[in-house]
Amino acid sequence: MVKQPIGIFDSGYGGLTILKEITALLPQYDYLYMGDSLRAPYGPLPFQTIYDYTLDAVRWFFAQGCSLVVLACNTSSAKALRSIQQINLPGLASGNRVLGVIRPTAEVIGDYTLTNHVGILGTQGTVSSGSYLLEIKKFFPDITVTQEACSSWVKLVENNEYATTKADQPVREHIQKILTNDPGIDTLLLACTHYPLLMDKIKLFVPDDVRIISQGNIIASSLSDYLIRHPDIREKCSLQHTVSFFTTGDTGNFDTHGTIFYGNAVHSRHIDL
Ligand code: DGL
């Protein structure tokens, strides 16, 4: 059996914040990271487009030999994962697996809140899908969930403006809105893998008694559990400690910003989807 890398996908850089935690916890595996930077942001796009783009990405990973792909993107997880799992996977490669980030996050969100009031900060696509409302209800029916679509935040990150004063107003506006909508919130989930880059700005506007949760650690430990529980998939994964990066966008940009997101040097190769 030819051993294969694990595929990690995002619309752009955001998934690197997840990959960073995955490689810290599970350094023994090989990973292919691919960001569709050319077509990001996905958040404002119609359902069908997000689905088509995500399916393009999944096909690409399968063509590279990955049999396990993690959609490290809430928007793709919300809008495309279920259809890909149910409609496409059986015809494409029934032994392959595609995982998302929403369910594993919903499974543990109750561990963070004391007031049982949680705020979800996500893209327009993630918020409009209602996926977090549905998934959290399954695991924690007593939790009140309030959502806020932070429409301009991904662009601030993709444009490398997340640390500038340009980010202050849009960050303040959405934080104030969600905390006004439910003053009982004690836990704010960054339900977009791009948002951890805005953490310093977000902290400026969030009171100290409200916890801010990013998904990296959660997804890394859920992947670790998944591989323990699925030896058939685990045994297909190669173990050479390598990470390769691919982007549909400009490699120079991807490497400069990706290095900040990932925390280690990133050298990407260009691909067309
Ligand atoms: N990073 C992606 C997410 O977690 C979305 C970014 C985008 O809008 O493209 O939702």
Tab-separated table of N, CA and C and ligand atoms in Angstrom, residues 9-15 17-18 33 36 39-45 50 71-78 101 121-126 132 151 153-155 158 190-196 215 261, ligand 1:
chain	number	residue	atom	x	y	z
A	9	PHE	N	-7.177	21.807	3.875
A	9	PHE	CA	-7.657	22.805	2.907
A	9	PHE	C	-8.255	24.029	3.586
A	10	ASP	N	-7.987	25.191	2.993
A	10	ASP	CA	-8.734	26.403	3.357
A	10	ASP	C	-8.868	27.264	2.098
A	11	SER	N	-9.768	28.236	2.173
A	11	SER	CA	-9.936	29.160	1.050
A	11	SER	C	-8.674	30.017	0.874
A	12	GLY	N	-7.864	30.122	1.896
A	12	GLY	CA	-6.657	30.946	1.800
A	12	GLY	C	-5.664	30.573	2.886
A	13	TYR	N	-5.286	31.573	3.681
A	13	TYR	CA	-4.268	31.354	4.717
A	13	TYR	C	-4.822	30.755	6.004
A	14	GLY	N	-6.135	30.984	6.260
A	14	GLY	CA	-6.702	30.694	7.578
A	14	GLY	C	-6.390	29.295	8.105
A	15	GLY	N	-6.473	28.322	7.216
A	15	GLY	CA	-6.255	26.940	7.660
A	15	GLY	C	-4.858	26.707	8.197
A	17	THR	N	-3.565	28.350	10.507
A	17	THR	CA	-3.658	28.466	11.969
A	17	THR	C	-4.081	27.122	12.571
A	18	ILE	N	-4.756	26.319	11.771
A	18	ILE	CA	-5.160	24.976	12.209
A	18	ILE	C	-3.988	24.003	11.990
A	33	TYR	N	-0.837	21.106	2.412
A	33	TYR	CA	-1.748	22.214	2.685
A	33	TYR	C	-2.034	22.907	1.365
A	36	ASP	N	-6.889	28.149	-1.467
A	36	ASP	CA	-7.430	28.659	-2.736
A	36	ASP	C	-7.462	30.191	-2.711
A	39	ARG	N	-9.293	32.584	-5.149
A	39	ARG	CA	-10.758	32.728	-5.152
A	39	ARG	C	-11.322	33.112	-3.782
A	40	ALA	N	-10.425	33.352	-2.792
A	40	ALA	CA	-10.877	33.774	-1.459
A	40	ALA	C	-11.261	35.251	-1.533
A	41	PRO	N	-12.165	35.746	-0.655
A	41	PRO	CA	-12.829	34.978	0.391
A	41	PRO	C	-14.054	34.208	-0.109
A	42	TYR	N	-14.292	33.065	0.511
A	42	TYR	CA	-15.445	32.231	0.171
A	42	TYR	C	-16.715	32.731	0.874
A	43	GLY	N	-16.529	33.365	2.037
A	43	GLY	CA	-17.653	33.723	2.910
A	43	GLY	C	-18.855	34.363	2.224
A	44	PRO	N	-18.632	35.383	1.373
A	44	PRO	CA	-19.787	36.051	0.757
A	44	PRO	C	-20.334	35.336	-0.481
A	45	LEU	N	-19.722	34.242	-0.924
A	45	LEU	CA	-20.128	33.614	-2.188
A	45	LEU	C	-21.412	32.800	-2.020
A	50	ILE	N	-19.495	27.999	-3.376
A	50	ILE	CA	-18.634	27.468	-2.298
A	50	ILE	C	-18.529	25.942	-2.423
A	71	LEU	N	-11.184	19.835	5.877
A	71	LEU	CA	-11.574	21.176	5.433
A	71	LEU	C	-11.370	22.104	6.627
A	72	ALA	N	-10.195	22.751	6.662
A	72	ALA	CA	-9.863	23.630	7.799
A	72	ALA	C	-10.448	25.006	7.537
A	73	CYS	N	-11.702	25.008	7.148
A	73	CYS	CA	-12.416	26.212	6.725
A	73	CYS	C	-13.857	26.035	7.173
A	74	ASN	N	-14.334	26.938	8.009
A	74	ASN	CA	-15.713	26.826	8.502
A	74	ASN	C	-16.723	27.003	7.380
A	75	THR	N	-16.409	27.913	6.453
A	75	THR	CA	-17.354	28.213	5.379
A	75	THR	C	-17.549	26.977	4.490
A	76	SER	N	-16.450	26.323	4.114
A	76	SER	CA	-16.559	25.091	3.326
A	76	SER	C	-17.216	23.982	4.140
A	77	SER	N	-16.874	23.911	5.423
A	77	SER	CA	-17.471	22.874	6.271
A	77	SER	C	-18.978	23.077	6.367
A	78	ALA	N	-19.388	24.372	6.447
A	78	ALA	CA	-20.812	24.670	6.600
A	78	ALA	C	-21.577	24.448	5.307
A	101	VAL	N	-14.641	21.207	10.377
A	101	VAL	CA	-14.227	21.801	11.659
A	101	VAL	C	-15.401	22.185	12.571
A	121	LEU	N	-18.569	34.004	16.037
A	121	LEU	CA	-18.117	35.017	15.076
A	121	LEU	C	-17.671	34.269	13.825
A	122	GLY	N	-18.349	34.488	12.703
A	122	GLY	CA	-18.000	33.729	11.502
A	122	GLY	C	-18.221	34.536	10.251
A	123	THR	N	-18.003	33.885	9.114
A	123	THR	CA	-18.269	34.560	7.839
A	123	THR	C	-19.776	34.540	7.589
A	124	GLN	N	-20.170	35.331	6.606
A	124	GLN	CA	-21.580	35.372	6.217
A	124	GLN	C	-22.084	33.972	5.854
A	125	GLY	N	-21.265	33.212	5.128
A	125	GLY	CA	-21.661	31.861	4.712
A	125	GLY	C	-21.880	30.942	5.895
A	126	THR	N	-20.953	30.980	6.842
A	126	THR	CA	-21.066	30.111	8.019
A	126	THR	C	-22.288	30.488	8.842
A	132	TYR	N	-23.713	26.016	13.074
A	132	TYR	CA	-23.326	26.008	14.497
A	132	TYR	C	-24.543	25.883	15.399
A	151	SER	N	-18.363	40.370	8.225
A	151	SER	CA	-18.137	40.266	6.782
A	151	SER	C	-16.789	40.780	6.286
A	153	TRP	N	-13.836	40.860	7.920
A	153	TRP	CA	-12.643	40.433	8.651
A	153	TRP	C	-11.671	39.580	7.827
A	154	VAL	N	-12.213	38.695	6.966
A	154	VAL	CA	-11.316	37.827	6.188
A	154	VAL	C	-10.462	38.672	5.242
A	155	LYS	N	-11.087	39.674	4.644
A	155	LYS	CA	-10.345	40.550	3.715
A	155	LYS	C	-9.223	41.274	4.452
A	158	GLU	N	-6.570	38.609	4.675
A	158	GLU	CA	-5.963	38.256	3.380
A	158	GLU	C	-5.150	39.440	2.822
A	190	LEU	N	-14.129	31.963	17.733
A	190	LEU	CA	-13.660	32.460	16.430
A	190	LEU	C	-13.931	31.347	15.420
A	191	ALA	N	-15.136	31.391	14.821
A	191	ALA	CA	-15.587	30.309	13.947
A	191	ALA	C	-15.195	30.565	12.503
A	192	CYS	N	-14.023	31.083	12.340
A	192	CYS	CA	-13.413	31.267	11.017
A	192	CYS	C	-11.920	31.132	11.259
A	193	THR	N	-11.277	30.305	10.439
A	193	THR	CA	-9.874	30.004	10.704
A	193	THR	C	-8.946	31.178	10.398
A	194	HIS	N	-9.481	32.213	9.772
A	194	HIS	CA	-8.684	33.426	9.573
A	194	HIS	C	-8.625	34.303	10.831
A	195	TYR	N	-9.627	34.210	11.674
A	195	TYR	CA	-9.780	35.192	12.745
A	195	TYR	C	-8.697	35.160	13.841
A	196	PRO	N	-8.041	34.034	14.104
A	196	PRO	CA	-6.988	34.089	15.129
A	196	PRO	C	-5.929	35.156	14.858
A	215	GLN	N	-9.932	27.706	17.080
A	215	GLN	CA	-10.212	26.282	16.877
A	215	GLN	C	-8.997	25.377	16.734
A	261	PHE	N	1.185	33.256	9.574
A	261	PHE	CA	0.068	32.415	10.036
A	261	PHE	C	0.569	31.103	10.626
B	1	DGL	N1	-11.115	30.628	6.760
B	1	DGL	C1	-12.443	30.392	6.311
B	1	DGL	C2	-13.354	29.960	7.428
B	1	DGL	O1	-12.902	29.348	8.383
B	1	DGL	C3	-13.174	31.407	5.500
B	1	DGL	C4	-12.543	32.469	4.817
B	1	DGL	C5	-13.256	32.963	3.598
B	1	DGL	O2	-14.270	33.684	3.712
B	1	DGL	O3	-12.766	32.617	2.551
B	1	DGL	O4	-14.540	30.196	7.376
